[in-house]
Tab-separated table of C-alpha atoms in Angstrom:
chain	number	residue	atom	x	y	z
A	132	UNK	CA	0.023	2.639	5.090
A	133	UNK	CA	1.634	1.688	1.830
A	134	UNK	CA	4.018	4.384	0.618
A	135	UNK	CA	4.080	5.569	-2.069
A	136	UNK	CA	0.348	4.927	-2.543
A	137	UNK	CA	-0.959	2.892	-5.478
A	138	UNK	CA	-2.802	5.190	-7.933
A	139	UNK	CA	-4.580	4.383	-11.197
A	140	UNK	CA	-6.435	6.216	-13.946
A	141	UNK	CA	-9.291	4.242	-15.477
A	142	UNK	CA	-10.740	4.480	-18.988
A	143	UNK	CA	-13.105	2.503	-21.200
A	144	UNK	CA	-15.722	1.903	-18.500
A	145	UNK	CA	-19.442	2.151	-19.209
A	146	UNK	CA	-20.340	5.608	-17.860
A	147	UNK	CA	-23.665	4.496	-16.392
A	148	UNK	CA	-22.699	1.039	-15.074
A	149	UNK	CA	-21.635	0.593	-11.443
A	150	UNK	CA	-18.194	-0.761	-10.570
A	151	UNK	CA	-16.358	-1.895	-7.465
A	152	UNK	CA	-12.579	-1.333	-7.500
A	153	UNK	CA	-10.441	-3.686	-5.453
A	154	UNK	CA	-6.831	-4.481	-4.752
A	155	UNK	CA	-4.985	-7.434	-3.329
A	156	UNK	CA	-1.290	-8.082	-2.854
A	157	UNK	CA	0.203	-11.474	-3.688
A	158	UNK	CA	3.658	-13.014	-3.317
A	159	UNK	CA	5.809	-12.233	-6.382
A	160	UNK	CA	8.037	-15.280	-5.837
A	161	UNK	CA	8.888	-17.902	-3.218
A	162	UNK	CA	11.989	-16.207	-1.771
A	163	UNK	CA	12.984	-14.292	1.332
A	164	UNK	CA	15.345	-11.329	0.774
A	165	UNK	CA	18.042	-9.399	2.579
A	166	UNK	CA	19.595	-6.017	1.821
A	167	UNK	CA	23.358	-6.553	1.616
A	168	UNK	CA	26.124	-4.387	0.117
A	169	UNK	CA	23.554	-1.794	-1.024
A	170	UNK	CA	21.424	-4.279	-2.937
A	171	UNK	CA	18.654	-6.821	-2.444
A	172	UNK	CA	19.634	-10.468	-2.603
A	173	UNK	CA	17.855	-13.769	-2.043
A	174	UNK	CA	18.331	-15.006	1.513
A	175	UNK	CA	16.401	-18.276	1.347
A	176	UNK	CA	12.962	-19.778	0.934
A	177	UNK	CA	9.871	-17.672	1.649
A	178	UNK	CA	7.975	-17.977	4.927
A	179	UNK	CA	4.453	-19.449	4.683
A	180	UNK	CA	2.068	-17.040	2.947
A	181	UNK	CA	-0.158	-14.862	5.082
A	182	UNK	CA	-3.943	-15.083	4.689
A	183	UNK	CA	-5.101	-13.190	1.584
A	184	UNK	CA	-7.337	-10.158	1.974
A	185	UNK	CA	-9.091	-8.183	-0.733
A	186	UNK	CA	-9.148	-4.406	-0.180
A	187	UNK	CA	-12.272	-2.706	-1.531
A	188	UNK	CA	-11.776	0.934	-2.516
A	189	UNK	CA	-13.927	3.007	-0.101
A	190	UNK	CA	-15.638	4.926	-2.964
A	191	UNK	CA	-17.091	1.614	-4.242
A	192	UNK	CA	-19.551	1.106	-5.782
A	193	UNK	CA	-19.525	4.073	-8.164
A	194	UNK	CA	-20.393	4.678	-11.816
A	195	UNK	CA	-17.862	4.305	-14.597
A	196	UNK	CA	-18.196	8.048	-15.152
A	197	UNK	CA	-17.230	8.761	-11.524
A	198	UNK	CA	-14.210	6.414	-11.613
A	199	UNK	CA	-12.954	7.783	-14.960
A	200	UNK	CA	-13.223	11.419	-13.813
A	201	UNK	CA	-10.398	11.156	-11.259
A	202	UNK	CA	-7.181	9.448	-10.306
A	203	UNK	CA	-8.110	6.541	-8.041
A	204	UNK	CA	-5.781	6.311	-5.049
A	205	UNK	CA	-5.444	3.339	-2.727
A	206	UNK	CA	-3.728	5.491	-0.047
A	207	UNK	CA	-6.029	4.160	2.699
A	208	UNK	CA	-4.831	0.576	2.189
A	209	UNK	CA	-2.994	-0.436	5.364
A	210	UNK	CA	-0.290	-3.087	5.613
A	211	UNK	CA	0.801	-5.117	8.624
A	212	UNK	CA	3.036	-8.069	9.458
A	213	UNK	CA	0.735	-9.048	12.353
A	214	UNK	CA	-0.844	-12.397	11.473
A	215	UNK	CA	-3.577	-11.923	14.106
A	216	UNK	CA	-4.644	-8.507	12.750
A	217	UNK	CA	-8.315	-7.779	13.428
A	218	UNK	CA	-8.557	-4.460	11.538
A	219	UNK	CA	-8.779	-5.795	7.980
A	220	UNK	CA	-5.238	-4.703	7.083
A	221	UNK	CA	-3.365	-6.548	4.315
A	222	UNK	CA	-0.962	-8.971	6.029
A	223	UNK	CA	2.530	-9.321	4.524
A	224	UNK	CA	5.796	-10.985	5.532
A	225	UNK	CA	8.675	-8.555	5.974
A	226	UNK	CA	11.624	-9.059	3.575
A	227	UNK	CA	9.425	-10.784	0.957
A	228	UNK	CA	8.614	-9.559	-2.572
A	229	UNK	CA	5.009	-8.690	-3.446
A	230	UNK	CA	2.918	-7.770	-6.470
A	231	UNK	CA	-0.180	-5.567	-6.072
A	232	UNK	CA	-3.124	-6.576	-8.289
A	233	UNK	CA	-5.860	-4.120	-9.273
A	234	UNK	CA	-9.358	-5.426	-10.053
A	235	UNK	CA	-12.381	-3.745	-11.667
A	236	UNK	CA	-15.671	-5.565	-11.028
A	237	UNK	CA	-18.834	-4.540	-12.876
A	238	UNK	CA	-21.386	-4.710	-10.047
A	239	UNK	CA	-23.017	-2.506	-7.446
A	240	UNK	CA	-23.066	-5.228	-4.786
A	241	UNK	CA	-20.213	-6.745	-2.782
A	242	UNK	CA	-22.359	-9.901	-2.487
A	243	UNK	CA	-22.115	-10.422	-6.282
A	244	UNK	CA	-18.316	-10.012	-6.486
A	245	UNK	CA	-17.679	-13.719	-7.076
A	246	UNK	CA	-20.087	-13.912	-10.042
A	247	UNK	CA	-19.854	-10.583	-11.856
A	248	UNK	CA	-17.636	-9.691	-14.842
A	249	UNK	CA	-14.241	-8.384	-13.713
A	250	UNK	CA	-10.761	-7.615	-15.039
A	251	UNK	CA	-7.462	-7.877	-13.192
A	252	UNK	CA	-4.515	-5.600	-13.970
A	253	UNK	CA	-0.928	-6.242	-12.894
A	254	UNK	CA	1.715	-3.543	-13.330
A	255	UNK	CA	5.183	-5.097	-12.859
A	256	UNK	CA	6.659	-1.712	-11.874
A	257	UNK	CA	4.565	-1.764	-8.663
A	258	UNK	CA	6.339	-4.881	-7.325
A	259	UNK	CA	7.998	-4.230	-3.942
A	260	UNK	CA	9.776	-5.837	-0.996
A	261	UNK	CA	7.895	-5.362	2.277
A	262	UNK	CA	10.013	-4.016	5.143
A	263	UNK	CA	9.370	-2.990	8.737
A	264	UNK	CA	12.417	-0.673	8.685
A	265	UNK	CA	14.074	0.846	5.625
A	266	UNK	CA	17.287	-0.888	4.595
A	267	UNK	CA	18.639	2.107	2.691
A	268	UNK	CA	19.151	5.574	4.222
A	269	UNK	CA	18.323	7.284	0.891
A	270	UNK	CA	14.897	5.608	0.857
A	271	UNK	CA	14.338	6.644	4.480
A	272	UNK	CA	15.062	10.267	3.533
A	273	UNK	CA	12.850	10.070	0.429
A	274	UNK	CA	9.918	8.870	2.527
A	275	UNK	CA	10.481	11.571	5.160
A	276	UNK	CA	10.583	14.245	2.448
A	277	UNK	CA	7.427	13.075	0.635
A	278	UNK	CA	5.226	11.199	3.098
A	279	UNK	CA	2.675	13.403	4.901
A	280	UNK	CA	2.731	10.957	7.855
A	281	UNK	CA	6.484	11.531	8.411
A	282	UNK	CA	6.364	15.297	9.004
A	283	UNK	CA	7.641	14.825	12.571
A	284	UNK	CA	10.973	13.589	11.187
A	285	UNK	CA	11.750	16.431	8.743
A	286	UNK	CA	15.078	18.245	8.768
A	287	UNK	CA	15.159	21.047	11.351
A	288	UNK	CA	17.262	23.322	9.129
A	289	UNK	CA	20.588	22.648	10.890
A	290	UNK	CA	21.391	19.496	8.947
A	291	UNK	CA	19.945	17.356	11.727
A	292	UNK	CA	16.826	15.258	11.624
A	293	UNK	CA	14.956	15.080	14.885
A	294	UNK	CA	11.634	13.780	16.025
A	295	UNK	CA	9.374	16.663	16.975
A	296	UNK	CA	9.339	17.135	20.705
A	297	UNK	CA	6.393	18.437	22.633
A	298	UNK	CA	7.546	21.151	24.975
A	299	UNK	CA	5.674	21.286	28.230
A	300	UNK	CA	5.181	24.714	29.738
A	301	UNK	CA	6.308	24.349	33.336
A	302	UNK	CA	5.279	27.733	34.736
A	303	UNK	CA	3.643	27.708	38.164
A	304	UNK	CA	1.630	30.746	39.230
């Protein structure tokens, strides 16, 4: 899953109209990156782009009133670097820079998505470099401290970080 999750607050929608909220992630440039001397630097030309997939927010379609009443989180969006993914995950190249794009489509039918009025929003501050392993120990620790899926890696109180171990009870009666 993408961490931290992409979250938006919507306003200005027609309260009674139905909307589908979507997200896709596109290449931000045509470079490959490496993390060197504590910073990101260009390491060459980008690999060929992965097939594009549009992620439809699972609460879609919903009324403008429903969307505007809450913070909309895309925490269920899943990322992969597996080009043959069959689960509908968004496919990205590791060590490449990406820009999430948020779309609001005024329709109650996925079939009409290509023909209905829609707006696209791009927030430059959400740009990121996709990685399969964190390049910076501080980022690793930040994710462990704040990501609910990393609870097995939290500090055990003695200054050590350990994976949780399952203890097997070996008593024979």
